[in-house]
GROMACS .gro file of C-alpha atoms in nm:
model
  287
    1UNK     CA    1   7.399   4.604  15.025
    2UNK     CA    2   7.154   4.786  15.325
    3UNK     CA    3   6.869   4.561  15.363
    4UNK     CA    4   6.607   4.862  15.278
    5UNK     CA    5   6.638   5.184  15.058
    6UNK     CA    6   6.413   5.435  15.147
    7UNK     CA    7   6.309   5.692  14.859
    8UNK     CA    8   6.146   6.023  14.930
    9UNK     CA    9   6.101   6.329  14.681
   10UNK     CA   10   6.045   6.660  14.798
   11UNK     CA   11   6.025   7.034  14.653
   12UNK     CA   12   6.037   7.328  14.891
   13UNK     CA   13   5.874   7.130  15.213
   14UNK     CA   14   6.187   7.089  15.452
   15UNK     CA   15   6.007   7.134  15.774
   16UNK     CA   16   5.742   6.876  15.678
   17UNK     CA   17   6.069   6.648  15.487
   18UNK     CA   18   6.265   6.724  15.826
   19UNK     CA   19   5.977   6.507  16.009
   20UNK     CA   20   5.949   6.277  15.710
   21UNK     CA   21   6.320   6.184  15.742
   22UNK     CA   22   6.319   6.148  16.119
   23UNK     CA   23   6.024   5.881  16.098
   24UNK     CA   24   6.216   5.703  15.867
   25UNK     CA   25   6.578   5.703  16.082
   26UNK     CA   26   6.373   5.588  16.376
   27UNK     CA   27   6.266   5.250  16.224
   28UNK     CA   28   6.315   4.978  16.437
   29UNK     CA   29   6.481   4.778  16.200
   30UNK     CA   30   6.852   5.035  16.213
   31UNK     CA   31   6.926   4.871  15.846
   32UNK     CA   32   6.842   5.097  15.570
   33UNK     CA   33   6.974   5.414  15.393
   34UNK     CA   34   6.724   5.728  15.291
   35UNK     CA   35   6.741   5.863  15.007
   36UNK     CA   36   6.631   6.225  14.951
   37UNK     CA   37   6.592   6.352  14.640
   38UNK     CA   38   6.572   6.719  14.611
   39UNK     CA   39   6.399   6.810  14.321
   40UNK     CA   40   6.482   7.152  14.226
   41UNK     CA   41   6.441   7.342  14.556
   42UNK     CA   42   6.529   7.660  14.571
   43UNK     CA   43   6.419   7.658  15.005
   44UNK     CA   44   6.688   7.478  15.289
   45UNK     CA   45   6.644   7.147  15.181
   46UNK     CA   46   7.026   7.095  15.069
   47UNK     CA   47   7.122   7.223  15.398
   48UNK     CA   48   6.919   7.027  15.637
   49UNK     CA   49   7.036   6.677  15.543
   50UNK     CA   50   7.429   6.600  15.592
   51UNK     CA   51   7.400   6.525  15.925
   52UNK     CA   52   7.330   6.166  15.959
   53UNK     CA   53   7.524   5.944  15.744
   54UNK     CA   54   7.227   5.679  15.653
   55UNK     CA   55   7.063   6.022  15.467
   56UNK     CA   56   7.260   6.010  15.112
   57UNK     CA   57   7.081   6.363  14.962
   58UNK     CA   58   7.026   6.389  14.534
   59UNK     CA   59   7.005   6.679  14.365
   60UNK     CA   60   6.784   6.730  13.998
   61UNK     CA   61   6.874   7.121  13.856
   62UNK     CA   62   6.558   7.308  13.742
   63UNK     CA   63   6.669   7.285  13.402
   64UNK     CA   64   6.709   6.845  13.462
   65UNK     CA   65   6.329   6.853  13.680
   66UNK     CA   66   6.115   6.647  13.517
   67UNK     CA   67   5.824   6.587  13.742
   68UNK     CA   68   5.729   6.373  14.052
   69UNK     CA   69   5.782   5.982  13.876
   70UNK     CA   70   6.102   6.104  13.732
   71UNK     CA   71   6.239   6.218  14.067
   72UNK     CA   72   6.156   5.882  14.218
   73UNK     CA   73   6.319   5.705  13.951
   74UNK     CA   74   6.638   5.873  14.014
   75UNK     CA   75   6.629   5.799  14.379
   76UNK     CA   76   6.511   5.411  14.303
   77UNK     CA   77   6.881   5.451  14.012
   78UNK     CA   78   7.057   5.563  14.362
   79UNK     CA   79   6.915   5.231  14.599
   80UNK     CA   80   7.141   4.996  14.691
   81UNK     CA   81   6.871   4.779  14.972
   82UNK     CA   82   6.719   4.477  14.881
   83UNK     CA   83   6.414   4.600  14.946
   84UNK     CA   84   6.226   4.946  14.848
   85UNK     CA   85   6.023   5.154  15.020
   86UNK     CA   86   5.895   5.526  14.934
   87UNK     CA   87   5.774   5.790  15.158
   88UNK     CA   88   5.579   6.113  15.052
   89UNK     CA   89   5.790   6.424  15.226
   90UNK     CA   90   5.447   6.537  15.433
   91UNK     CA   91   5.397   6.190  15.507
   92UNK     CA   92   5.547   6.000  15.832
   93UNK     CA   93   5.587   5.631  15.926
   94UNK     CA   94   5.506   5.473  16.253
   95UNK     CA   95   5.842   5.321  16.442
   96UNK     CA   96   5.777   4.973  16.359
   97UNK     CA   97   5.622   5.010  15.978
   98UNK     CA   98   5.960   4.876  15.797
   99UNK     CA   99   6.068   4.570  16.092
  100UNK     CA  100   5.623   4.504  16.068
  101UNK     CA  101   5.610   4.454  15.696
  102UNK     CA  102   5.946   4.262  15.689
  103UNK     CA  103   5.776   4.028  15.910
  104UNK     CA  104   5.480   3.952  15.654
  105UNK     CA  105   5.722   3.963  15.389
  106UNK     CA  106   5.910   3.656  15.543
  107UNK     CA  107   5.570   3.483  15.519
  108UNK     CA  108   5.497   3.540  15.187
  109UNK     CA  109   5.838   3.535  15.008
  110UNK     CA  110   5.821   3.769  14.682
  111UNK     CA  111   5.487   3.988  14.769
  112UNK     CA  112   5.426   4.296  14.787
  113UNK     CA  113   5.345   4.445  15.154
  114UNK     CA  114   5.156   4.717  15.226
  115UNK     CA  115   4.990   4.876  15.543
  116UNK     CA  116   4.673   5.064  15.645
  117UNK     CA  117   4.744   5.426  15.685
  118UNK     CA  118   4.587   5.765  15.957
  119UNK     CA  119   4.457   6.034  15.744
  120UNK     CA  120   4.529   6.301  15.912
  121UNK     CA  121   4.273   6.538  15.785
  122UNK     CA  122   4.351   6.947  15.819
  123UNK     CA  123   4.086   7.164  15.758
  124UNK     CA  124   3.971   7.571  15.845
  125UNK     CA  125   3.781   7.296  16.096
  126UNK     CA  126   4.053   7.203  16.222
  127UNK     CA  127   4.268   6.849  16.215
  128UNK     CA  128   4.081   6.536  16.220
  129UNK     CA  129   4.221   6.162  16.244
  130UNK     CA  130   4.069   5.851  16.030
  131UNK     CA  131   4.191   5.525  16.026
  132UNK     CA  132   4.145   5.337  15.723
  133UNK     CA  133   4.244   4.949  15.728
  134UNK     CA  134   4.221   4.780  15.415
  135UNK     CA  135   3.959   4.513  15.347
  136UNK     CA  136   4.058   4.159  15.332
  137UNK     CA  137   4.007   4.131  14.986
  138UNK     CA  138   4.297   4.307  14.874
  139UNK     CA  139   4.470   3.995  15.001
  140UNK     CA  140   4.635   3.733  14.790
  141UNK     CA  141   4.607   3.721  14.368
  142UNK     CA  142   4.485   4.115  14.298
  143UNK     CA  143   4.558   4.087  13.921
  144UNK     CA  144   4.251   4.137  13.850
  145UNK     CA  145   4.100   4.373  14.162
  146UNK     CA  146   4.377   4.621  14.095
  147UNK     CA  147   4.200   4.724  13.766
  148UNK     CA  148   3.922   4.833  13.953
  149UNK     CA  149   4.001   4.968  14.231
  150UNK     CA  150   4.265   5.178  14.438
  151UNK     CA  151   4.403   4.989  14.687
  152UNK     CA  152   4.730   5.158  14.871
  153UNK     CA  153   4.978   5.482  14.849
  154UNK     CA  154   5.333   5.531  14.769
  155UNK     CA  155   5.382   5.593  15.108
  156UNK     CA  156   5.247   5.230  15.200
  157UNK     CA  157   5.389   5.018  14.998
  158UNK     CA  158   5.700   4.778  15.058
  159UNK     CA  159   5.864   4.545  14.815
  160UNK     CA  160   6.166   4.349  14.638
  161UNK     CA  161   6.393   4.512  14.439
  162UNK     CA  162   6.408   4.261  14.230
  163UNK     CA  163   6.059   4.309  14.163
  164UNK     CA  164   6.051   4.690  14.078
  165UNK     CA  165   6.347   4.574  13.829
  166UNK     CA  166   6.086   4.281  13.666
  167UNK     CA  167   5.835   4.545  13.602
  168UNK     CA  168   6.008   4.895  13.580
  169UNK     CA  169   6.006   5.195  13.737
  170UNK     CA  170   5.731   5.427  13.820
  171UNK     CA  171   5.583   5.552  13.443
  172UNK     CA  172   5.711   5.950  13.447
  173UNK     CA  173   5.422   6.010  13.209
  174UNK     CA  174   5.222   6.017  13.464
  175UNK     CA  175   5.131   6.373  13.738
  176UNK     CA  176   4.950   6.147  13.954
  177UNK     CA  177   4.788   5.758  14.012
  178UNK     CA  178   5.176   5.635  13.980
  179UNK     CA  179   5.121   5.407  14.300
  180UNK     CA  180   4.739   5.291  14.086
  181UNK     CA  181   5.001   5.251  13.743
  182UNK     CA  182   5.269   5.065  13.913
  183UNK     CA  183   5.047   4.815  14.141
  184UNK     CA  184   4.855   4.712  13.828
  185UNK     CA  185   5.182   4.575  13.683
  186UNK     CA  186   5.316   4.453  13.997
  187UNK     CA  187   5.021   4.239  14.095
  188UNK     CA  188   5.042   4.097  13.739
  189UNK     CA  189   5.380   3.932  13.879
  190UNK     CA  190   5.311   3.861  14.243
  191UNK     CA  191   5.052   3.875  14.573
  192UNK     CA  192   4.936   4.119  14.816
  193UNK     CA  193   4.949   4.145  15.136
  194UNK     CA  194   4.922   4.419  15.411
  195UNK     CA  195   5.007   4.421  15.794
  196UNK     CA  196   4.637   4.523  15.921
  197UNK     CA  197   4.798   4.804  16.134
  198UNK     CA  198   4.818   5.218  16.004
  199UNK     CA  199   5.118   5.232  16.027
  200UNK     CA  200   5.167   5.536  15.804
  201UNK     CA  201   5.028   5.896  15.900
  202UNK     CA  202   4.896   6.029  15.577
  203UNK     CA  203   4.872   6.426  15.580
  204UNK     CA  204   4.574   6.562  15.407
  205UNK     CA  205   4.541   6.946  15.386
  206UNK     CA  206   4.200   7.010  15.217
  207UNK     CA  207   4.244   7.343  15.157
  208UNK     CA  208   4.619   7.355  15.035
  209UNK     CA  209   4.581   7.452  14.638
  210UNK     CA  210   4.928   7.370  14.568
  211UNK     CA  211   4.919   6.992  14.683
  212UNK     CA  212   4.895   6.795  14.407
  213UNK     CA  213   4.618   6.603  14.539
  214UNK     CA  214   4.409   6.875  14.538
  215UNK     CA  215   4.462   6.926  14.193
  216UNK     CA  216   4.309   6.838  13.826
  217UNK     CA  217   4.659   6.811  13.624
  218UNK     CA  218   4.510   6.702  13.297
  219UNK     CA  219   4.298   6.438  13.537
  220UNK     CA  220   4.124   6.305  13.176
  221UNK     CA  221   4.462   6.261  13.001
  222UNK     CA  222   4.590   6.036  13.300
  223UNK     CA  223   4.341   5.813  13.329
  224UNK     CA  224   4.258   5.774  12.945
  225UNK     CA  225   4.658   5.715  12.916
  226UNK     CA  226   4.633   5.444  13.136
  227UNK     CA  227   4.365   5.260  13.035
  228UNK     CA  228   4.511   5.273  12.655
  229UNK     CA  229   4.855   5.177  12.806
  230UNK     CA  230   4.704   4.819  12.982
  231UNK     CA  231   4.350   4.828  12.731
  232UNK     CA  232   4.464   4.444  12.703
  233UNK     CA  233   4.369   4.400  13.110
  234UNK     CA  234   4.090   4.661  13.086
  235UNK     CA  235   3.929   4.486  12.799
  236UNK     CA  236   3.924   4.134  13.009
  237UNK     CA  237   3.744   4.303  13.293
  238UNK     CA  238   3.352   4.151  13.310
  239UNK     CA  239   3.103   4.429  13.349
  240UNK     CA  240   3.056   4.415  13.707
  241UNK     CA  241   3.460   4.462  13.723
  242UNK     CA  242   3.472   4.780  13.466
  243UNK     CA  243   3.157   4.941  13.676
  244UNK     CA  244   3.356   4.893  13.944
  245UNK     CA  245   3.618   5.060  13.791
  246UNK     CA  246   3.394   5.317  13.626
  247UNK     CA  247   3.326   5.367  14.047
  248UNK     CA  248   3.638   5.464  14.179
  249UNK     CA  249   3.667   5.720  13.874
  250UNK     CA  250   3.378   5.920  13.926
  251UNK     CA  251   3.483   5.934  14.294
  252UNK     CA  252   3.845   6.041  14.190
  253UNK     CA  253   3.717   6.306  13.991
  254UNK     CA  254   3.460   6.419  14.217
  255UNK     CA  255   3.665   6.465  14.463
  256UNK     CA  256   3.955   6.613  14.249
  257UNK     CA  257   3.795   6.905  14.110
  258UNK     CA  258   3.597   6.981  14.388
  259UNK     CA  259   3.931   7.037  14.595
  260UNK     CA  260   4.011   7.234  14.319
  261UNK     CA  261   3.746   7.499  14.322
  262UNK     CA  262   3.608   7.365  13.978
  263UNK     CA  263   3.245   7.374  14.123
  264UNK     CA  264   3.038   7.320  13.783
  265UNK     CA  265   3.265   6.985  13.748
  266UNK     CA  266   3.300   6.860  14.077
  267UNK     CA  267   2.886   6.887  14.020
  268UNK     CA  268   2.894   6.694  13.736
  269UNK     CA  269   3.121   6.390  13.876
  270UNK     CA  270   2.928   6.397  14.200
  271UNK     CA  271   2.580   6.322  13.982
  272UNK     CA  272   2.796   6.105  13.826
  273UNK     CA  273   2.907   5.952  14.133
  274UNK     CA  274   2.620   5.963  14.308
  275UNK     CA  275   2.482   5.741  13.997
  276UNK     CA  276   2.818   5.516  13.919
  277UNK     CA  277   2.930   5.484  14.259
  278UNK     CA  278   2.718   5.569  14.592
  279UNK     CA  279   2.403   5.379  14.482
  280UNK     CA  280   2.590   5.080  14.376
  281UNK     CA  281   2.784   5.055  14.688
  282UNK     CA  282   2.551   5.142  14.935
  283UNK     CA  283   2.220   5.068  14.840
  284UNK     CA  284   2.256   4.810  14.623
  285UNK     CA  285   2.592   4.662  14.773
  286UNK     CA  286   2.718   4.521  14.409
  287UNK     CA  287   3.052   4.622  14.516
   0.00000   0.00000   0.00000
């Protein structure tokens, strides 16, 4: 059994994928397998990754393709490691990412470990880097907080395989917010801790309309589905916690509709964000 199984899902982005894979193979921990799940690519993806025995290539044909979370779950099915981590094909890890997370896990056995990240924002104005380190309140028992805010991203997560087996894999009905929904389940059975360093570089291409993060993709249906799936947990929120949840919702809705070029909806959610998220957090300091 390998110590680490790293799952990368990809589709027609072999140039970005190569950087992601190399950042995994460059990890200082060494004892790992990198599972690349090719979700029906038609480019050179399949030709590139037979060079290193640590890379496990899994192909999903077009007729069997059922979305990103299905691909992630296929990667999990092939994993043999004691620990599971995920990396989006357009993100990169710093070489000591797994080592630093493992050291923290050994202090908090059985927990979910994540880390800070650097956003590499690429737009018509050039490239801008912004580092984000989680606030201290995003540690420990997050069973309530996790329902109200977006704590981390897929590429930052690290946890023992046994935890995933306990709560179940990614929900294949979701087209986004998959890590948010998974973390809700994880937080009900485990505590969360983070390495206060930016160990992940997340590519943020503002003007790329093909990026999932810049699309709406049945946004309302996805968020409603999550709320209904965990209805008992959301019904237990206090008034302030429920307000914080809607603040997170409005912030995400505004950003998605703005980047998708839906100006009227972006304006609508922008006004709601001002009332629900911006004023309470920046002026009233409610959250």
